[in-house]
Coordinates of N, CA and C and ligand atoms in Angstrom, one line a residue:
M1 N 14.8 -19.5 3.0 CA 14.0 -19.0 2.2 C 12.5 -18.1 2.7
T2 N 12.2 -16.8 2.9 CA 11.4 -16.4 3.4 C 10.1 -16.9 2.7
T3 N 8.9 -16.5 3.6 CA 7.7 -16.6 2.7 C 7.5 -16.0 1.5
A4 N 7.9 -14.6 1.6 CA 7.8 -14.0 0.3 C 8.7 -14.4 -0.8
Q5 N 9.8 -15.3 -0.8 CA 10.4 -15.8 -2.0 C 9.7 -16.8 -2.5
I6 N 8.7 -17.5 -1.9 CA 8.1 -18.6 -2.5 C 7.6 -18.2 -3.7
P7 N 8.0 -18.8 -4.8 CA 7.3 -18.3 -6.2 C 5.9 -18.8 -6.1
R8 N 5.0 -18.1 -6.7 CA 3.7 -18.4 -6.8 C 3.0 -17.7 -8.4
T9 N 2.5 -18.6 -8.9 CA 1.8 -18.0 -10.4 C 0.7 -17.0 -10.1
D10 N 0.5 -16.3 -11.0 CA -0.7 -15.3 -11.0 C -2.0 -16.2 -10.7
D11 N -2.3 -17.3 -11.4 CA -3.4 -18.0 -10.7 C -3.5 -18.4 -9.6
E12 N -2.3 -18.8 -9.0 CA -2.3 -19.1 -7.7 C -2.4 -18.0 -6.7
L13 N -2.0 -17.1 -7.0 CA -2.0 -15.7 -6.3 C -3.6 -15.4 -6.3
K14 N -4.0 -15.5 -7.6 CA -5.4 -14.8 -7.5 C -6.7 -15.8 -6.9
E15 N -6.4 -17.1 -7.0 CA -7.1 -18.2 -6.1 C -7.0 -18.0 -4.5
L16 N -5.6 -17.6 -4.0 CA -5.3 -17.3 -2.8 C -6.1 -16.1 -2.3
A17 N -6.0 -15.0 -3.1 CA -6.8 -13.7 -2.7 C -8.4 -14.2 -2.8
E18 N -8.8 -14.9 -3.6 CA -10.3 -14.6 -3.6 C -10.6 -15.5 -2.4
Q19 N -10.0 -16.5 -2.0 CA -10.3 -17.4 -1.1 C -10.2 -16.8 0.4
A20 N -9.2 -16.0 0.4 CA -8.7 -15.2 1.6 C -10.0 -13.9 1.7
G21 N -10.5 -13.5 0.7 CA -11.6 -12.7 0.6 C -12.8 -13.2 1.4
R22 N -13.1 -14.3 0.9 CA -14.2 -15.0 1.4 C -14.2 -15.3 3.0
D23 N -12.7 -16.1 3.2 CA -12.7 -16.6 4.8 C -12.6 -15.5 5.7
L24 N -12.1 -14.2 5.2 CA -11.6 -12.9 6.4 C -12.7 -12.1 6.1
E25 N -13.8 -12.2 5.3 CA -14.9 -11.0 5.3 C -15.5 -10.6 6.8
D26 N -15.4 -11.6 7.9 CA -15.9 -11.1 9.1 C -14.6 -11.0 10.2
A27 N -13.4 -11.0 9.4 CA -12.2 -11.0 10.3 C -11.9 -9.7 10.6
S28 N -11.4 -9.4 11.9 CA -10.9 -8.0 12.4 C -9.6 -7.5 11.3
A29 N -9.4 -6.2 11.4 CA -8.3 -5.5 10.6 C -7.0 -6.2 10.8
L30 N -6.9 -6.4 12.5 CA -5.6 -7.1 12.8 C -5.6 -8.4 12.3
E31 N -6.5 -9.0 12.1 CA -6.6 -10.5 11.7 C -6.2 -10.5 10.4
I32 N -6.8 -9.7 9.5 CA -6.6 -9.6 7.9 C -5.0 -9.2 7.8
L33 N -4.6 -8.3 8.4 CA -3.1 -7.9 8.4 C -2.3 -9.3 8.6
Q34 N -2.3 -9.7 9.9 CA -1.8 -10.7 10.2 C -1.7 -12.1 9.1
W35 N -2.9 -12.4 8.5 CA -2.9 -13.2 7.5 C -1.9 -12.9 6.3
A36 N -1.8 -11.5 6.2 CA -1.1 -10.7 4.7 C 0.5 -11.1 5.3
V37 N 0.7 -10.6 6.8 CA 2.2 -10.7 6.9 C 2.3 -12.3 7.2
D38 N 1.7 -13.1 7.4 CA 2.2 -14.5 7.4 C 2.1 -15.1 6.1
T39 N 1.5 -14.9 5.3 CA 1.4 -15.2 3.9 C 2.5 -14.6 3.0
F40 N 2.8 -13.5 3.1 CA 3.7 -12.7 2.3 C 5.2 -12.0 2.8
G41 N 5.2 -12.2 4.2 CA 6.5 -11.7 4.6 C 6.8 -10.4 4.0
D42 N 8.2 -10.3 3.6 CA 8.8 -9.2 3.0 C 7.9 -8.9 1.9
G43 N 7.4 -9.7 1.2 CA 6.5 -9.3 -0.1 C 5.3 -8.5 0.1
F44 N 5.2 -8.2 1.3 CA 3.8 -7.2 1.8 C 4.3 -5.7 2.1
C45 N 3.4 -4.9 1.8 CA 3.5 -3.5 2.3 C 2.2 -2.9 2.2
V46 N 2.5 -1.8 2.7 CA 1.2 -0.8 3.1 C 1.3 0.3 2.2
T47 N 0.1 0.9 1.7 CA 0.2 2.1 1.2 C -0.3 3.2 1.8
S48 N 0.1 4.5 1.8 CA -0.8 5.4 2.5 C -0.5 6.5 1.8
S49 N -1.7 7.5 1.8 CA -1.8 8.5 1.3 C -1.4 9.7 2.2
M50 N -1.2 9.2 3.6 CA -1.0 10.4 4.4 C -2.2 11.3 4.6
E51 N -3.2 10.7 4.5 CA -4.6 11.1 5.1 C -4.9 10.8 6.6
D52 N -4.3 9.7 6.9 CA -4.2 9.3 8.2 C -3.1 8.1 8.0
A53 N -2.9 7.8 9.4 CA -1.9 6.6 9.4 C -2.5 5.4 10.1
V54 N -3.7 5.1 9.9 CA -4.5 4.2 10.5 C -4.0 2.8 10.1
V55 N -4.0 2.6 8.9 CA -3.6 1.1 8.2 C -2.3 0.9 8.7
A56 N -1.4 1.9 8.4 CA 0.3 1.8 8.8 C 0.2 1.4 10.3
H57 N -0.4 2.1 11.1 CA -0.5 1.8 12.6 C -0.9 0.4 12.9
L58 N -2.0 -0.1 12.3 CA -2.4 -1.6 12.5 C -1.6 -2.4 12.0
A59 N -0.8 -2.2 11.0 CA 0.3 -3.0 10.3 C 1.3 -3.1 11.1
S60 N 1.6 -2.3 11.7 CA 2.9 -2.0 12.5 C 2.9 -3.0 14.1
R61 N 1.5 -3.0 14.2 CA 1.2 -4.0 15.5 C 1.4 -5.2 15.0
V62 N 1.1 -5.6 13.8 CA 1.4 -7.0 13.3 C 2.9 -7.2 13.2
R63 N 3.5 -6.3 12.5 CA 4.9 -6.3 12.0 C 5.7 -5.1 12.1
E64 N 6.6 -5.2 13.1 CA 7.4 -3.8 13.3 C 8.3 -3.6 12.2
G65 N 8.4 -2.4 11.8 CA 9.1 -2.0 10.6 C 8.5 -2.5 9.3
V66 N 7.1 -2.5 9.2 CA 6.6 -2.8 8.1 C 6.9 -1.5 7.0
D67 N 7.0 -2.1 5.7 CA 7.3 -1.1 4.6 C 5.8 -0.2 4.5
V68 N 5.8 0.9 4.5 CA 4.7 2.1 4.4 C 5.1 2.7 2.9
V69 N 4.6 2.5 2.1 CA 4.8 3.4 0.4 C 4.1 4.5 0.4
F70 N 4.5 5.5 0.2 CA 3.9 6.7 0.1 C 4.4 7.3 -1.3
L71 N 3.1 7.8 -2.1 CA 3.3 8.4 -3.3 C 3.5 10.0 -3.3
D72 N 5.0 10.5 -3.5 CA 4.9 11.9 -3.6 C 4.7 12.5 -4.9
T73 N 3.6 12.9 -5.3 CA 3.2 13.2 -6.7 C 3.9 14.6 -7.1
G74 N 4.5 15.5 -6.0 CA 5.0 16.7 -6.2 C 4.0 17.9 -6.4
Y75 N 2.6 17.4 -5.9 CA 1.5 18.2 -5.8 C 0.6 18.2 -4.4
H76 N 1.5 17.7 -3.6 CA 0.7 17.5 -2.4 C 0.6 18.8 -1.4
F77 N -0.2 18.7 -0.7 CA -0.4 19.9 0.4 C 1.1 19.7 1.4
P78 N 1.4 20.8 1.8 CA 2.5 20.8 2.8 C 2.2 19.9 4.0
E79 N 0.8 20.2 4.5 CA 0.3 19.1 5.5 C 0.6 17.9 5.4
T80 N 0.3 17.4 4.2 CA 0.5 15.8 3.8 C 1.9 15.6 3.9
I81 N 2.8 16.1 3.3 CA 4.3 15.8 3.6 C 4.6 15.8 4.8
G82 N 4.0 16.8 5.8 CA 4.5 17.0 7.3 C 4.0 15.7 7.8
T83 N 2.8 15.1 7.4 CA 2.4 13.8 8.2 C 3.0 12.8 7.7
R84 N 3.7 12.7 6.4 CA 4.6 11.5 6.1 C 5.8 11.7 7.0
D85 N 6.4 12.9 7.1 CA 7.6 12.9 8.0 C 7.3 12.6 9.5
A86 N 6.2 12.9 9.8 CA 5.8 12.5 11.1 C 5.6 11.2 11.4
V87 N 5.2 10.5 10.4 CA 4.9 9.2 10.5 C 6.3 8.4 10.6
E88 N 7.2 8.8 9.7 CA 8.4 8.2 9.6 C 9.2 8.4 10.9
A89 N 9.1 9.6 11.6 CA 9.9 9.9 12.9 C 9.2 9.2 14.0
V90 N 8.0 9.0 14.1 CA 7.4 8.7 15.3 C 7.1 7.1 15.2
M91 N 6.7 6.6 14.1 CA 5.9 5.2 14.0 C 7.1 4.0 13.7
D92 N 6.8 2.9 14.2 CA 7.8 1.9 13.7 C 7.4 1.4 12.7
V93 N 7.7 2.1 11.4 CA 7.6 1.6 10.1 C 8.6 2.1 9.3
N94 N 8.6 1.5 8.1 CA 9.8 2.2 7.1 C 9.1 2.4 5.8
V95 N 9.2 4.1 5.9 CA 8.5 4.9 5.0 C 9.2 4.9 3.6
I96 N 8.7 4.6 2.8 CA 9.5 4.4 1.4 C 8.6 5.5 0.4
T97 N 9.4 6.5 0.1 CA 8.6 7.4 -1.0 C 8.9 7.2 -2.2
L98 N 7.7 7.2 -2.9 CA 8.1 6.9 -4.3 C 7.7 8.2 -5.2
T99 N 8.4 8.5 -6.4 CA 8.1 9.8 -6.9 C 8.2 9.4 -8.5
P100 N 7.5 10.3 -9.1 CA 7.4 10.1 -11.0 C 8.6 10.4 -11.4
R101 N 8.8 9.9 -12.6 CA 10.0 9.8 -13.4 C 10.5 11.4 -13.5
Q102 N 9.4 12.2 -13.7 CA 9.6 13.8 -14.1 C 9.2 14.5 -12.9
T103 N 9.8 15.7 -12.7 CA 9.5 16.8 -11.6 C 8.4 17.4 -12.3
V104 N 7.7 18.2 -11.6 CA 6.4 18.9 -11.9 C 7.0 19.9 -13.1
A105 N 8.1 20.4 -12.8 CA 8.7 21.3 -13.7 C 8.7 20.6 -15.4
E106 N 9.6 19.5 -15.0 CA 9.8 18.6 -16.3 C 8.7 18.4 -16.9
Q107 N 7.6 17.9 -16.3 CA 6.3 17.6 -16.7 C 5.6 18.6 -17.7
D108 N 5.8 19.8 -16.8 CA 5.1 21.0 -17.4 C 5.7 21.5 -18.8
A109 N 7.2 21.2 -19.0 CA 7.9 21.5 -20.1 C 7.5 20.5 -21.2
E110 N 7.1 19.3 -20.9 CA 6.9 18.3 -21.9 C 5.3 18.5 -22.4
Y111 N 4.6 18.6 -21.3 CA 3.0 18.6 -21.6 C 2.2 19.6 -21.7
G112 N 2.9 21.0 -21.0 CA 2.4 22.1 -20.8 C 1.7 22.3 -19.4
P113 N 1.8 23.6 -18.6 CA 1.5 23.6 -17.5 C 0.1 23.2 -17.0
Q114 N -0.1 22.9 -15.8 CA -1.2 22.3 -15.4 C -2.1 21.1 -16.0
L115 N -1.3 20.2 -16.3 CA -1.9 19.0 -17.0 C -3.1 18.6 -16.3
H116 N -3.3 18.7 -14.9 CA -4.3 18.3 -14.0 C -5.7 18.8 -14.3
D117 N -5.5 20.1 -15.1 CA -6.8 20.8 -15.4 C -7.2 20.2 -16.7
R118 N -6.2 20.0 -17.5 CA -6.6 19.6 -19.0 C -6.9 18.2 -19.2
D119 N -6.0 17.3 -18.5 CA -6.0 15.8 -18.6 C -5.6 15.0 -17.6
P120 N -6.5 15.4 -16.4 CA -6.2 14.7 -15.1 C -5.9 13.2 -15.2
D121 N -6.4 12.5 -16.1 CA -6.2 11.0 -16.1 C -4.8 10.8 -16.7
L122 N -4.3 11.6 -17.4 CA -2.7 11.4 -18.0 C -2.0 11.9 -16.7
C123 N -2.3 13.1 -16.0 CA -1.6 13.4 -15.0 C -1.4 12.4 -13.9
C124 N -2.5 11.9 -13.4 CA -2.6 10.8 -12.4 C -1.7 9.5 -12.9
K125 N -1.8 9.0 -14.4 CA -1.2 8.1 -15.0 C 0.3 8.2 -14.7
L126 N 0.6 9.5 -14.9 CA 2.2 9.9 -15.0 C 2.7 9.8 -13.5
R127 N 1.9 10.6 -12.6 CA 2.2 10.8 -11.2 C 1.8 9.9 -10.0
K128 N 1.2 8.8 -10.5 CA 0.6 8.1 -9.4 C 0.7 6.6 -10.1
V129 N -0.2 6.4 -10.9 CA -0.2 5.0 -11.4 C 1.2 4.1 -11.8
Q130 N 1.9 4.9 -12.7 CA 3.0 4.3 -12.9 C 4.1 4.5 -12.0
P131 N 4.3 5.3 -11.2 CA 5.1 5.2 -9.9 C 4.7 4.1 -9.1
L132 N 3.4 4.1 -8.6 CA 3.3 2.8 -7.8 C 3.5 1.3 -8.6
E133 N 3.0 1.5 -9.9 CA 3.5 0.1 -10.4 C 5.0 -0.2 -10.5
R134 N 5.7 0.7 -10.5 CA 7.0 0.4 -10.6 C 7.7 0.1 -9.0
G135 N 7.0 0.8 -8.0 CA 7.3 0.5 -6.6 C 6.8 -0.8 -6.2
L136 N 5.6 -1.1 -6.7 CA 4.9 -2.5 -6.3 C 5.7 -3.8 -6.7
T137 N 6.6 -3.5 -7.6 CA 7.3 -4.8 -8.4 C 7.8 -5.5 -7.4
A138 N 8.4 -5.1 -6.1 CA 9.1 -5.8 -5.2 C 8.1 -6.6 -4.2
Y139 N 6.9 -6.3 -4.4 CA 6.1 -6.8 -3.3 C 4.9 -7.9 -4.2
Q140 N 4.5 -8.9 -3.4 CA 3.4 -9.6 -4.1 C 2.2 -9.3 -3.4
A141 N 2.1 -8.5 -2.7 CA 0.6 -7.9 -1.8 C 0.6 -6.5 -1.4
W142 N -0.1 -5.9 -1.4 CA -0.2 -4.5 -0.9 C -1.7 -4.0 -0.4
A143 N -1.2 -3.3 1.0 CA -2.5 -3.1 1.6 C -2.8 -1.6 1.4
T144 N -4.3 -1.2 1.2 CA -4.7 0.0 1.1 C -5.9 0.5 2.3
G145 N -6.1 1.7 2.4 CA -7.1 2.1 3.3 C -8.3 2.3 2.8
L146 N -8.8 1.7 1.7 CA -10.1 1.7 1.1 C -11.1 1.2 2.0
R147 N -12.2 2.0 2.1 CA -13.4 1.8 2.9 C -14.9 1.7 1.9
R148 N -15.8 0.9 2.3 CA -17.0 0.6 1.5 C -17.8 2.0 1.8
D149 N -17.5 2.4 2.7 CA -18.6 3.7 3.1 C -18.2 5.2 2.4
E150 N -16.9 5.0 1.8 CA -16.4 6.1 1.3 C -17.1 6.7 0.0
S151 N -17.5 5.7 -0.7 CA -18.2 6.3 -1.9 C -18.9 5.2 -2.6
P152 N -19.8 5.3 -3.6 CA -20.4 4.1 -4.3 C -19.4 3.5 -4.9
T153 N -18.3 3.9 -5.4 CA -17.5 3.3 -6.3 C -16.7 2.4 -5.4
R154 N -17.0 2.1 -4.0 CA -15.8 1.6 -3.4 C -16.7 0.7 -2.2
A155 N -18.0 0.5 -2.7 CA -18.8 0.0 -1.8 C -18.7 -1.7 -1.7
N156 N -18.0 -2.0 -3.0 CA -18.0 -3.5 -2.9 C -16.6 -4.0 -2.5
T157 N -15.8 -3.4 -2.0 CA -14.3 -3.6 -1.8 C -14.2 -4.6 -1.1
P158 N -13.6 -5.9 -1.5 CA -13.3 -7.0 -0.7 C -12.2 -6.8 0.3
V159 N -12.3 -7.5 1.4 CA -11.0 -7.4 2.4 C -9.9 -7.8 2.0
V160 N -9.9 -8.8 1.0 CA -8.6 -9.2 0.5 C -9.2 -9.7 -0.9
G161 N -8.4 -9.0 -2.0 CA -8.8 -9.3 -3.6 C -7.7 -9.4 -4.5
W162 N -8.1 -9.7 -5.8 CA -7.1 -9.7 -6.8 C -6.8 -8.5 -7.6
D163 N -5.7 -8.0 -7.4 CA -5.7 -6.7 -8.3 C -5.2 -7.0 -9.9
A164 N -6.0 -7.1 -10.6 CA -5.5 -8.0 -12.0 C -4.8 -6.7 -12.8
K165 N -4.8 -5.6 -12.6 CA -4.1 -4.6 -13.3 C -2.5 -4.9 -13.0
R166 N -2.2 -5.1 -11.8 CA -1.0 -5.1 -11.3 C -0.5 -6.4 -10.8
R167 N -1.4 -7.3 -10.9 CA -1.2 -8.8 -10.8 C -0.6 -8.8 -9.3
K168 N -1.3 -8.3 -8.2 CA -1.0 -8.3 -6.8 C -2.2 -8.6 -6.0
V169 N -1.9 -9.2 -5.1 CA -3.0 -9.4 -3.9 C -3.1 -8.0 -3.3
K170 N -4.3 -7.6 -3.1 CA -4.7 -6.2 -2.8 C -5.6 -6.4 -1.4
V171 N -5.1 -6.2 -0.2 CA -5.6 -6.3 1.0 C -6.1 -4.9 1.7
S172 N -7.5 -4.9 1.8 CA -8.1 -3.8 2.4 C -8.7 -4.0 3.8
P173 N -8.0 -3.9 4.9 CA -8.3 -4.6 6.2 C -9.1 -3.9 6.7
I174 N -9.3 -2.4 6.6 CA -10.5 -1.5 7.0 C -11.6 -1.4 6.2
A175 N -11.8 -2.3 5.2 CA -13.0 -2.1 4.3 C -14.2 -1.9 4.8
R176 N -14.5 -2.9 6.0 CA -15.9 -2.8 6.5 C -16.1 -1.8 7.6
W177 N -14.9 -1.0 7.7 CA -15.2 0.0 8.8 C -16.0 1.2 8.2
T178 N -16.4 2.0 9.4 CA -17.2 3.2 8.8 C -16.3 4.4 9.6
Q179 N -16.7 5.9 9.1 CA -15.8 6.9 9.5 C -15.6 7.0 11.2
D180 N -16.9 6.6 11.8 CA -16.9 6.6 13.3 C -15.9 5.4 13.8
D181 N -15.5 4.3 13.1 CA -14.8 3.2 13.3 C -13.2 4.1 13.2
V182 N -13.2 4.8 12.5 CA -11.7 5.4 12.1 C -11.7 6.4 13.0
D183 N -12.2 7.2 13.3 CA -12.4 8.2 14.5 C -12.0 7.8 15.8
A184 N -12.6 6.7 16.2 CA -12.5 5.7 17.4 C -11.2 5.2 17.5
Y185 N -10.5 4.7 16.6 CA -9.4 4.2 16.4 C -8.0 5.2 16.7
V186 N -8.4 6.3 15.9 CA -7.5 7.5 16.1 C -7.3 7.9 17.1
L187 N -8.6 7.9 18.0 CA -8.7 8.5 19.1 C -8.0 7.7 20.4
Q188 N -8.3 6.3 20.3 CA -8.0 5.2 21.3 C -6.3 5.2 21.0
H189 N -5.7 5.0 20.0 CA -4.3 4.8 19.9 C -3.8 6.2 19.6
G190 N -4.0 7.3 19.5 CA -3.4 8.4 19.1 C -2.6 8.7 17.8
V191 N -3.4 8.2 16.9 CA -2.7 7.8 15.4 C -2.7 9.3 14.8
L192 N -1.5 9.6 14.1 CA -1.2 10.5 13.4 C -2.4 10.7 12.3
T193 N -3.1 12.3 12.3 CA -3.7 12.3 10.9 C -3.2 13.4 10.4
N194 N -3.8 13.7 9.1 CA -3.4 14.9 8.3 C -4.1 16.1 9.0
P195 N -3.5 17.3 9.3 CA -4.1 18.3 10.0 C -5.3 18.9 9.1
L196 N -5.5 18.8 7.6 CA -6.4 19.1 6.7 C -7.7 18.5 7.1
L197 N -7.7 17.3 7.7 CA -9.1 16.6 8.3 C -9.7 17.6 9.3
M198 N -9.0 18.6 9.8 CA -9.6 19.1 10.9 C -9.9 20.6 10.3
D199 N -9.7 20.8 8.9 CA -10.0 21.9 8.4 C -11.1 21.8 7.0
G200 N -11.9 20.8 7.3 CA -13.0 20.7 6.3 C -12.9 19.8 5.2
Y201 N -11.6 19.4 4.9 CA -11.3 18.2 4.0 C -11.5 16.8 4.5
A202 N -12.5 16.0 3.7 CA -12.7 14.7 4.4 C -11.9 13.7 3.7
S203 N -11.2 14.0 2.4 CA -10.4 13.1 1.8 C -9.3 14.0 1.1
V204 N -8.0 13.6 1.3 CA -6.9 14.5 1.3 C -6.3 13.9 -0.3
G205 N -6.1 14.6 -1.2 CA -5.1 14.3 -2.5 C -4.3 15.3 -2.8
C206 N -3.9 15.4 -4.2 CA -3.1 16.4 -4.5 C -3.8 17.9 -4.4
E207 N -3.1 18.8 -4.3 CA -3.6 20.1 -3.9 C -4.6 20.7 -4.9
P208 N -4.1 20.6 -6.1 CA -4.9 21.3 -7.4 C -6.2 20.5 -7.4
C209 N -6.5 19.1 -7.2 CA -7.5 18.3 -7.5 C -8.4 18.2 -6.1
T210 N -8.0 18.9 -5.1 CA -8.8 18.5 -3.9 C -9.5 20.0 -3.1
R211 N -10.8 19.9 -2.9 CA -11.3 20.8 -2.0 C -12.1 20.6 -0.7
R212 N -12.5 21.4 0.2 CA -13.1 20.9 1.1 C -14.6 20.5 0.8
V213 N -15.1 19.5 1.9 CA -16.5 19.0 1.3 C -17.4 19.8 1.9
L214 N -18.8 19.6 1.2 CA -19.9 20.5 1.8 C -20.7 19.7 2.5
E215 N -21.5 20.2 3.6 CA -22.6 19.5 4.3 C -23.3 18.2 3.5
G216 N -23.4 17.1 3.7 CA -24.1 16.1 3.3 C -23.4 15.3 2.2
E217 N -22.3 15.9 1.6 CA -21.6 15.3 0.5 C -20.8 14.1 1.1
D218 N -20.5 12.9 0.2 CA -19.6 11.7 0.6 C -18.5 12.4 0.7
A219 N -17.5 11.5 1.5 CA -16.2 11.9 1.9 C -15.4 12.3 0.5
R220 N -15.7 11.8 -0.5 CA -14.7 11.8 -1.8 C -15.3 12.9 -2.6
A221 N -16.3 13.4 -2.3 CA -16.9 14.5 -3.2 C -15.8 15.7 -3.4
G222 N -15.1 15.8 -2.5 CA -14.1 17.0 -2.7 C -12.9 16.6 -3.7
R223 N -12.8 15.4 -4.4 CA -11.7 15.0 -5.2 C -12.2 15.2 -6.6
W224 N -11.5 16.1 -7.4 CA -11.7 16.3 -8.7 C -13.2 16.8 -9.1
A225 N -13.6 17.5 -7.9 CA -14.9 18.2 -7.7 C -15.3 19.2 -9.4
G226 N -16.6 18.6 -9.7 CA -16.9 19.2 -10.9 C -16.4 18.4 -12.3
R227 N -15.9 17.4 -12.2 CA -15.4 16.4 -13.2 C -16.0 15.2 -12.9
A228 N -16.0 14.1 -14.0 CA -16.5 12.9 -14.0 C -15.6 12.2 -13.1
K229 N -14.4 12.5 -13.2 CA -13.4 11.4 -12.5 C -13.7 11.3 -11.0
T230 N -13.5 10.3 -10.5 CA -13.8 9.9 -9.3 C -12.5 9.0 -8.4
E231 N -11.7 8.3 -9.3 CA -10.5 7.7 -8.8 C -9.2 8.0 -9.5
C232 N -8.2 7.9 -9.0 CA -7.0 8.3 -9.7 C -6.6 7.2 -10.7
G233 N -7.1 5.8 -10.5 CA -6.5 4.9 -11.4 C -5.7 3.8 -10.6
L234 N -5.6 4.0 -9.2 CA -4.7 3.3 -8.6 C -5.7 2.0 -8.1
H235 N -7.0 2.5 -8.0 CA -7.9 1.5 -7.5 C -9.1 1.2 -8.4
G236 N -8.8 1.4 -9.7 CA -9.8 1.0 -10.7 C -9.5 -0.2 -11.2
Ligands
SF4_1 FE1 -2.3 15.1 -11.2 FE2 -4.4 15.9 -9.7 FE3 -4.0 13.3 -10.2 FE4 -2.5 14.6 -8.4 S1 -4.7 14.1 -8.4 S2 -1.8 13.3 -10.0 S3 -2.4 16.7 -9.4 S4 -4.3 14.8 -11.8

């Protein structure tokens, strides 16, 4: 029986996550990922928006062939799909692409076109939140690239925490990193990044809901700009 097959109750997982969050607060990203791999084995995956491949790269140093889960909403920039393909081709990871139940055309037929403009919460629910929940059923723990410096809503992100919505352990190994730390890691290791980051985008999401950021704006200001919405529901 592998580590990942050892059954744990939600209460046990929650306690484990919260304890690890305290114990690993000052640990390096690699140490945090090593803990996750040692604890969950095959029950651990990395999720990536393909804005960059930093967390996937870090995780692959700890575990060759680690699962990297990507949500293909059907609304991505071509550059994002290209980054996904490049990561799959050159990195020692196992890219798993999740898709919504409906294509964009099928969604348009049922809900009307451009649901993202009329009801972005529903659009994100159908194209991000539900596919991720289905995709994560195979895992006990997932890693994200969330950072505290990205926005006020992410300022208290624990390095390891309990994702009550999905009943999973949520690992954010670069939560304490700054943008400078990310840039330095990318440079040092030649990590793949989305070309849009060189074209004025600081945070890359779906094309209809992402714009370039302006001088002085925080990294996520270009997401759902002009709306009260700041998160897609994956991290709320
Ligand atoms: Fe839809 Fe926009 Fe959410 Fe993408 S980010 S799923 S296009 S509302």
